[in-house]
Amino acid sequence: MDNNTAYFEKLLAQNGLKRTGARLQVLDILRGRDSATSQPFLEHVVGKDVDRVTLYRILRVFEEKGIIHKVLDSQGTANYAICSGGCSEHAHHDEHVHFNCDNCHRIFCLEKVHIPEIKIPAGFKVDALKLVATGICEACNKTLENAANKHPNN
């Protein structure tokens, strides 16, 4: 058994979830990517192994248990990423900036960039606070710079 599988099995057990091939597959896909993953992409990757309803249920229960968090891209498509350590069924702690690249359309969790504390007027209760920055990611920026350097007259 590889380290990821052992980690995923422990994660499922800690959250009172049964070990299933579909759950392990979804966790493996999400862990293996450097950006948040859309449900359509997940559907494509899992193919006929996991039907759409089962995938939806897996994502929903993972989000409820604090295993993953959801962020919407600029088109309103749900994207999912593995939560960092402090999330649980009772509280998500994903108060970091999400970066949506306008070029490749990937969403990155910038976990080292925290959302500053915001003072809310008395009588208001914040349930969630999300900050999405848009622009060009590091990889796309390098590609665009290289292209510009090859064709300086354009």
PDB file of C-alpha atoms in Angstrom:
ATOM      1  CA  MET A   1       0.000   0.000   0.000  1.00  0.00           C
ATOM      2  CA  ASP A   2       1.487   3.386  -0.965  1.00  0.00           C
ATOM      3  CA  ASN A   3       1.673   6.351   1.404  1.00  0.00           C
ATOM      4  CA  ASN A   4      -1.193   8.242  -0.261  1.00  0.00           C
ATOM      5  CA  THR A   5      -3.568   5.288   0.026  1.00  0.00           C
ATOM      6  CA  ALA A   6      -2.706   4.807   3.698  1.00  0.00           C
ATOM      7  CA  TYR A   7      -3.182   8.533   4.332  1.00  0.00           C
ATOM      8  CA  PHE A   8      -6.519   8.569   2.472  1.00  0.00           C
ATOM      9  CA  GLU A   9      -7.771   5.497   4.329  1.00  0.00           C
ATOM     10  CA  LYS A  10      -6.896   7.148   7.642  1.00  0.00           C
ATOM     11  CA  LEU A  11      -8.606  10.370   6.549  1.00  0.00           C
ATOM     12  CA  LEU A  12     -11.772   8.495   5.611  1.00  0.00           C
ATOM     13  CA  ALA A  13     -11.773   6.546   8.891  1.00  0.00           C
ATOM     14  CA  GLN A  14     -11.254   9.732  10.950  1.00  0.00           C
ATOM     15  CA  ASN A  15     -14.337  11.169   9.283  1.00  0.00           C
ATOM     16  CA  GLY A  16     -16.485   8.074   9.749  1.00  0.00           C
ATOM     17  CA  LEU A  17     -16.538   7.263   6.039  1.00  0.00           C
ATOM     18  CA  LYS A  18     -16.233   3.848   4.458  1.00  0.00           C
ATOM     19  CA  ARG A  19     -13.245   3.095   2.278  1.00  0.00           C
ATOM     20  CA  THR A  20     -14.460   2.800  -1.299  1.00  0.00           C
ATOM     21  CA  GLY A  21     -12.550   2.735  -4.544  1.00  0.00           C
ATOM     22  CA  ALA A  22     -14.438   5.784  -5.797  1.00  0.00           C
ATOM     23  CA  ARG A  23     -13.612   7.854  -2.699  1.00  0.00           C
ATOM     24  CA  LEU A  24      -9.953   6.868  -2.844  1.00  0.00           C
ATOM     25  CA  GLN A  25      -9.825   7.672  -6.560  1.00  0.00           C
ATOM     26  CA  VAL A  26     -11.309  11.146  -6.059  1.00  0.00           C
ATOM     27  CA  LEU A  27      -8.891  11.911  -3.206  1.00  0.00           C
ATOM     28  CA  ASP A  28      -5.960  10.697  -5.296  1.00  0.00           C
ATOM     29  CA  ILE A  29      -6.954  12.942  -8.215  1.00  0.00           C
ATOM     30  CA  LEU A  30      -7.442  16.004  -6.015  1.00  0.00           C
ATOM     31  CA  ARG A  31      -4.166  15.445  -4.123  1.00  0.00           C
ATOM     32  CA  GLY A  32      -2.227  14.985  -7.358  1.00  0.00           C
ATOM     33  CA  ARG A  33      -3.096  18.354  -8.871  1.00  0.00           C
ATOM     34  CA  ASP A  34      -1.491  21.718  -8.192  1.00  0.00           C
ATOM     35  CA  SER A  35      -4.748  23.594  -8.668  1.00  0.00           C
ATOM     36  CA  ALA A  36      -8.392  23.182  -7.754  1.00  0.00           C
ATOM     37  CA  THR A  37     -10.237  20.623  -9.866  1.00  0.00           C
ATOM     38  CA  SER A  38     -13.616  21.097 -11.526  1.00  0.00           C
ATOM     39  CA  GLN A  39     -16.399  18.560 -11.306  1.00  0.00           C
ATOM     40  CA  PRO A  40     -16.482  18.219 -15.135  1.00  0.00           C
ATOM     41  CA  PHE A  41     -12.747  17.421 -15.128  1.00  0.00           C
ATOM     42  CA  LEU A  42     -13.259  14.860 -12.364  1.00  0.00           C
ATOM     43  CA  GLU A  43     -16.117  13.290 -14.353  1.00  0.00           C
ATOM     44  CA  HIS A  44     -13.813  13.023 -17.363  1.00  0.00           C
ATOM     45  CA  VAL A  45     -10.933  11.474 -15.399  1.00  0.00           C
ATOM     46  CA  VAL A  46     -12.983   8.912 -13.475  1.00  0.00           C
ATOM     47  CA  GLY A  47     -14.888   8.042 -16.654  1.00  0.00           C
ATOM     48  CA  LYS A  48     -17.240   5.119 -16.306  1.00  0.00           C
ATOM     49  CA  ASP A  49     -15.676   4.023 -12.993  1.00  0.00           C
ATOM     50  CA  VAL A  50     -17.816   6.499 -11.042  1.00  0.00           C
ATOM     51  CA  ASP A  51     -21.204   7.758 -12.212  1.00  0.00           C
ATOM     52  CA  ARG A  52     -22.101  11.445 -11.968  1.00  0.00           C
ATOM     53  CA  VAL A  53     -24.491  11.053  -9.009  1.00  0.00           C
ATOM     54  CA  THR A  54     -21.940   9.081  -6.977  1.00  0.00           C
ATOM     55  CA  LEU A  55     -19.257  11.668  -7.760  1.00  0.00           C
ATOM     56  CA  TYR A  56     -21.591  14.471  -6.668  1.00  0.00           C
ATOM     57  CA  ARG A  57     -22.345  12.655  -3.401  1.00  0.00           C
ATOM     58  CA  ILE A  58     -18.643  12.038  -2.745  1.00  0.00           C
ATOM     59  CA  LEU A  59     -17.802  15.714  -3.292  1.00  0.00           C
ATOM     60  CA  ARG A  60     -20.725  16.840  -1.125  1.00  0.00           C
ATOM     61  CA  VAL A  61     -19.825  14.573   1.818  1.00  0.00           C
ATOM     62  CA  PHE A  62     -16.110  15.435   1.524  1.00  0.00           C
ATOM     63  CA  GLU A  63     -16.998  19.128   1.676  1.00  0.00           C
ATOM     64  CA  GLU A  64     -19.363  18.590   4.627  1.00  0.00           C
ATOM     65  CA  LYS A  65     -16.652  16.675   6.511  1.00  0.00           C
ATOM     66  CA  GLY A  66     -13.998  19.354   5.895  1.00  0.00           C
ATOM     67  CA  ILE A  67     -11.881  17.137   3.647  1.00  0.00           C
ATOM     68  CA  ILE A  68     -12.194  19.427   0.626  1.00  0.00           C
ATOM     69  CA  HIS A  69     -13.355  22.967  -0.015  1.00  0.00           C
ATOM     70  CA  LYS A  70     -15.194  24.408  -2.983  1.00  0.00           C
ATOM     71  CA  VAL A  71     -14.399  27.556  -4.921  1.00  0.00           C
ATOM     72  CA  LEU A  72     -16.270  28.825  -7.958  1.00  0.00           C
ATOM     73  CA  ASP A  73     -14.362  29.845 -11.059  1.00  0.00           C
ATOM     74  CA  SER A  74     -15.198  32.904 -13.171  1.00  0.00           C
ATOM     75  CA  GLN A  75     -17.803  30.880 -15.111  1.00  0.00           C
ATOM     76  CA  GLY A  76     -19.510  29.699 -11.896  1.00  0.00           C
ATOM     77  CA  THR A  77     -18.201  26.122 -12.151  1.00  0.00           C
ATOM     78  CA  ALA A  78     -17.486  24.449  -8.818  1.00  0.00           C
ATOM     79  CA  ASN A  79     -13.841  23.510  -8.300  1.00  0.00           C
ATOM     80  CA  TYR A  80     -12.533  21.459  -5.385  1.00  0.00           C
ATOM     81  CA  ALA A  81      -9.260  21.294  -3.489  1.00  0.00           C
ATOM     82  CA  ILE A  82      -8.045  19.285  -0.525  1.00  0.00           C
ATOM     83  CA  CYS A  83      -8.344  21.249   2.722  1.00  0.00           C
ATOM     84  CA  SER A  84      -5.266  21.955   4.746  1.00  0.00           C
ATOM     85  CA  GLY A  85      -5.067  20.419   8.206  1.00  0.00           C
ATOM     86  CA  GLY A  86      -7.369  22.601  10.300  1.00  0.00           C
ATOM     87  CA  CYS A  87     -10.707  21.897   8.615  1.00  0.00           C
ATOM     88  CA  SER A  88     -13.358  19.650  10.112  1.00  0.00           C
ATOM     89  CA  GLU A  89     -17.014  18.773   9.827  1.00  0.00           C
ATOM     90  CA  HIS A  90     -17.856  21.738  12.031  1.00  0.00           C
ATOM     91  CA  ALA A  91     -15.548  24.395  10.617  1.00  0.00           C
ATOM     92  CA  HIS A  92     -13.732  25.103   7.381  1.00  0.00           C
ATOM     93  CA  HIS A  93     -10.555  27.120   7.744  1.00  0.00           C
ATOM     94  CA  ASP A  94      -9.876  27.943   4.114  1.00  0.00           C
ATOM     95  CA  GLU A  95      -9.486  31.669   4.692  1.00  0.00           C
ATOM     96  CA  HIS A  96      -6.827  32.052   2.045  1.00  0.00           C
ATOM     97  CA  VAL A  97      -6.809  33.745  -1.323  1.00  0.00           C
ATOM     98  CA  HIS A  98      -7.891  31.760  -4.368  1.00  0.00           C
ATOM     99  CA  PHE A  99      -6.226  32.849  -7.607  1.00  0.00           C
ATOM    100  CA  ASN A 100      -8.160  32.396 -10.854  1.00  0.00           C
ATOM    101  CA  CYS A 101      -5.902  32.544 -13.926  1.00  0.00           C
ATOM    102  CA  ASP A 102      -7.543  34.388 -16.810  1.00  0.00           C
ATOM    103  CA  ASN A 103      -5.342  32.538 -19.305  1.00  0.00           C
ATOM    104  CA  CYS A 104      -5.410  28.826 -18.336  1.00  0.00           C
ATOM    105  CA  HIS A 105      -8.554  29.140 -16.147  1.00  0.00           C
ATOM    106  CA  ARG A 106      -7.035  27.145 -13.290  1.00  0.00           C
ATOM    107  CA  ILE A 107      -7.718  28.105  -9.680  1.00  0.00           C
ATOM    108  CA  PHE A 108      -4.872  28.029  -7.186  1.00  0.00           C
ATOM    109  CA  CYS A 109      -5.133  27.978  -3.404  1.00  0.00           C
ATOM    110  CA  LEU A 110      -2.661  30.566  -2.167  1.00  0.00           C
ATOM    111  CA  GLU A 111      -2.566  29.168   1.349  1.00  0.00           C
ATOM    112  CA  LYS A 112       0.234  31.465   2.483  1.00  0.00           C
ATOM    113  CA  VAL A 113      -1.820  34.538   1.536  1.00  0.00           C
ATOM    114  CA  HIS A 114      -4.462  34.905   4.218  1.00  0.00           C
ATOM    115  CA  ILE A 115      -7.538  37.073   4.039  1.00  0.00           C
ATOM    116  CA  PRO A 116      -7.122  39.963   6.470  1.00  0.00           C
ATOM    117  CA  GLU A 117      -9.564  40.300   9.335  1.00  0.00           C
ATOM    118  CA  ILE A 118     -12.562  42.371   8.348  1.00  0.00           C
ATOM    119  CA  LYS A 119     -14.600  44.241  10.930  1.00  0.00           C
ATOM    120  CA  ILE A 120     -18.274  43.608  10.374  1.00  0.00           C
ATOM    121  CA  PRO A 121     -20.919  45.956  11.837  1.00  0.00           C
ATOM    122  CA  ALA A 122     -22.751  44.852  14.961  1.00  0.00           C
ATOM    123  CA  GLY A 123     -25.694  42.582  14.243  1.00  0.00           C
ATOM    124  CA  PHE A 124     -24.068  40.942  11.220  1.00  0.00           C
ATOM    125  CA  LYS A 125     -22.749  37.365  11.366  1.00  0.00           C
ATOM    126  CA  VAL A 126     -20.236  36.137   8.790  1.00  0.00           C
ATOM    127  CA  ASP A 127     -20.554  32.450   7.891  1.00  0.00           C
ATOM    128  CA  ALA A 128     -17.944  32.444   5.151  1.00  0.00           C
ATOM    129  CA  LEU A 129     -15.446  34.851   3.695  1.00  0.00           C
ATOM    130  CA  LYS A 130     -13.917  34.242   0.284  1.00  0.00           C
ATOM    131  CA  LEU A 131     -11.432  36.265  -1.699  1.00  0.00           C
ATOM    132  CA  VAL A 132     -10.689  35.444  -5.322  1.00  0.00           C
ATOM    133  CA  ALA A 133      -7.901  37.256  -7.140  1.00  0.00           C
ATOM    134  CA  THR A 134      -7.827  37.137 -10.936  1.00  0.00           C
ATOM    135  CA  GLY A 135      -4.940  37.617 -13.304  1.00  0.00           C
ATOM    136  CA  ILE A 136      -2.197  35.540 -14.889  1.00  0.00           C
ATOM    137  CA  CYS A 137      -0.613  32.630 -12.981  1.00  0.00           C
ATOM    138  CA  GLU A 138       3.129  32.090 -12.721  1.00  0.00           C
ATOM    139  CA  ALA A 139       3.288  29.400 -15.445  1.00  0.00           C
ATOM    140  CA  CYS A 140       1.216  31.397 -17.936  1.00  0.00           C
ATOM    141  CA  ASN A 141       3.158  34.551 -17.151  1.00  0.00           C
ATOM    142  CA  LYS A 142       6.442  32.785 -17.959  1.00  0.00           C
ATOM    143  CA  THR A 143       4.996  31.394 -21.197  1.00  0.00           C
ATOM    144  CA  LEU A 144       3.722  34.818 -22.247  1.00  0.00           C
ATOM    145  CA  GLU A 145       7.065  36.462 -21.373  1.00  0.00           C
ATOM    146  CA  ASN A 146       8.980  33.836 -23.361  1.00  0.00           C
ATOM    147  CA  ALA A 147       6.701  34.343 -26.355  1.00  0.00           C
ATOM    148  CA  ALA A 148       7.164  38.106 -26.136  1.00  0.00           C
ATOM    149  CA  ASN A 149      10.965  37.717 -25.955  1.00  0.00           C
ATOM    150  CA  LYS A 150      10.979  35.514 -29.091  1.00  0.00           C
ATOM    151  CA  HIS A 151       8.924  38.075 -31.046  1.00  0.00           C
ATOM    152  CA  PRO A 152       9.937  41.488 -29.655  1.00  0.00           C
ATOM    153  CA  ASN A 153       8.512  43.410 -32.657  1.00  0.00           C
ATOM    154  CA  ASN A 154       4.964  42.128 -32.167  1.00  0.00           C
TER     155      ASN A 154
END
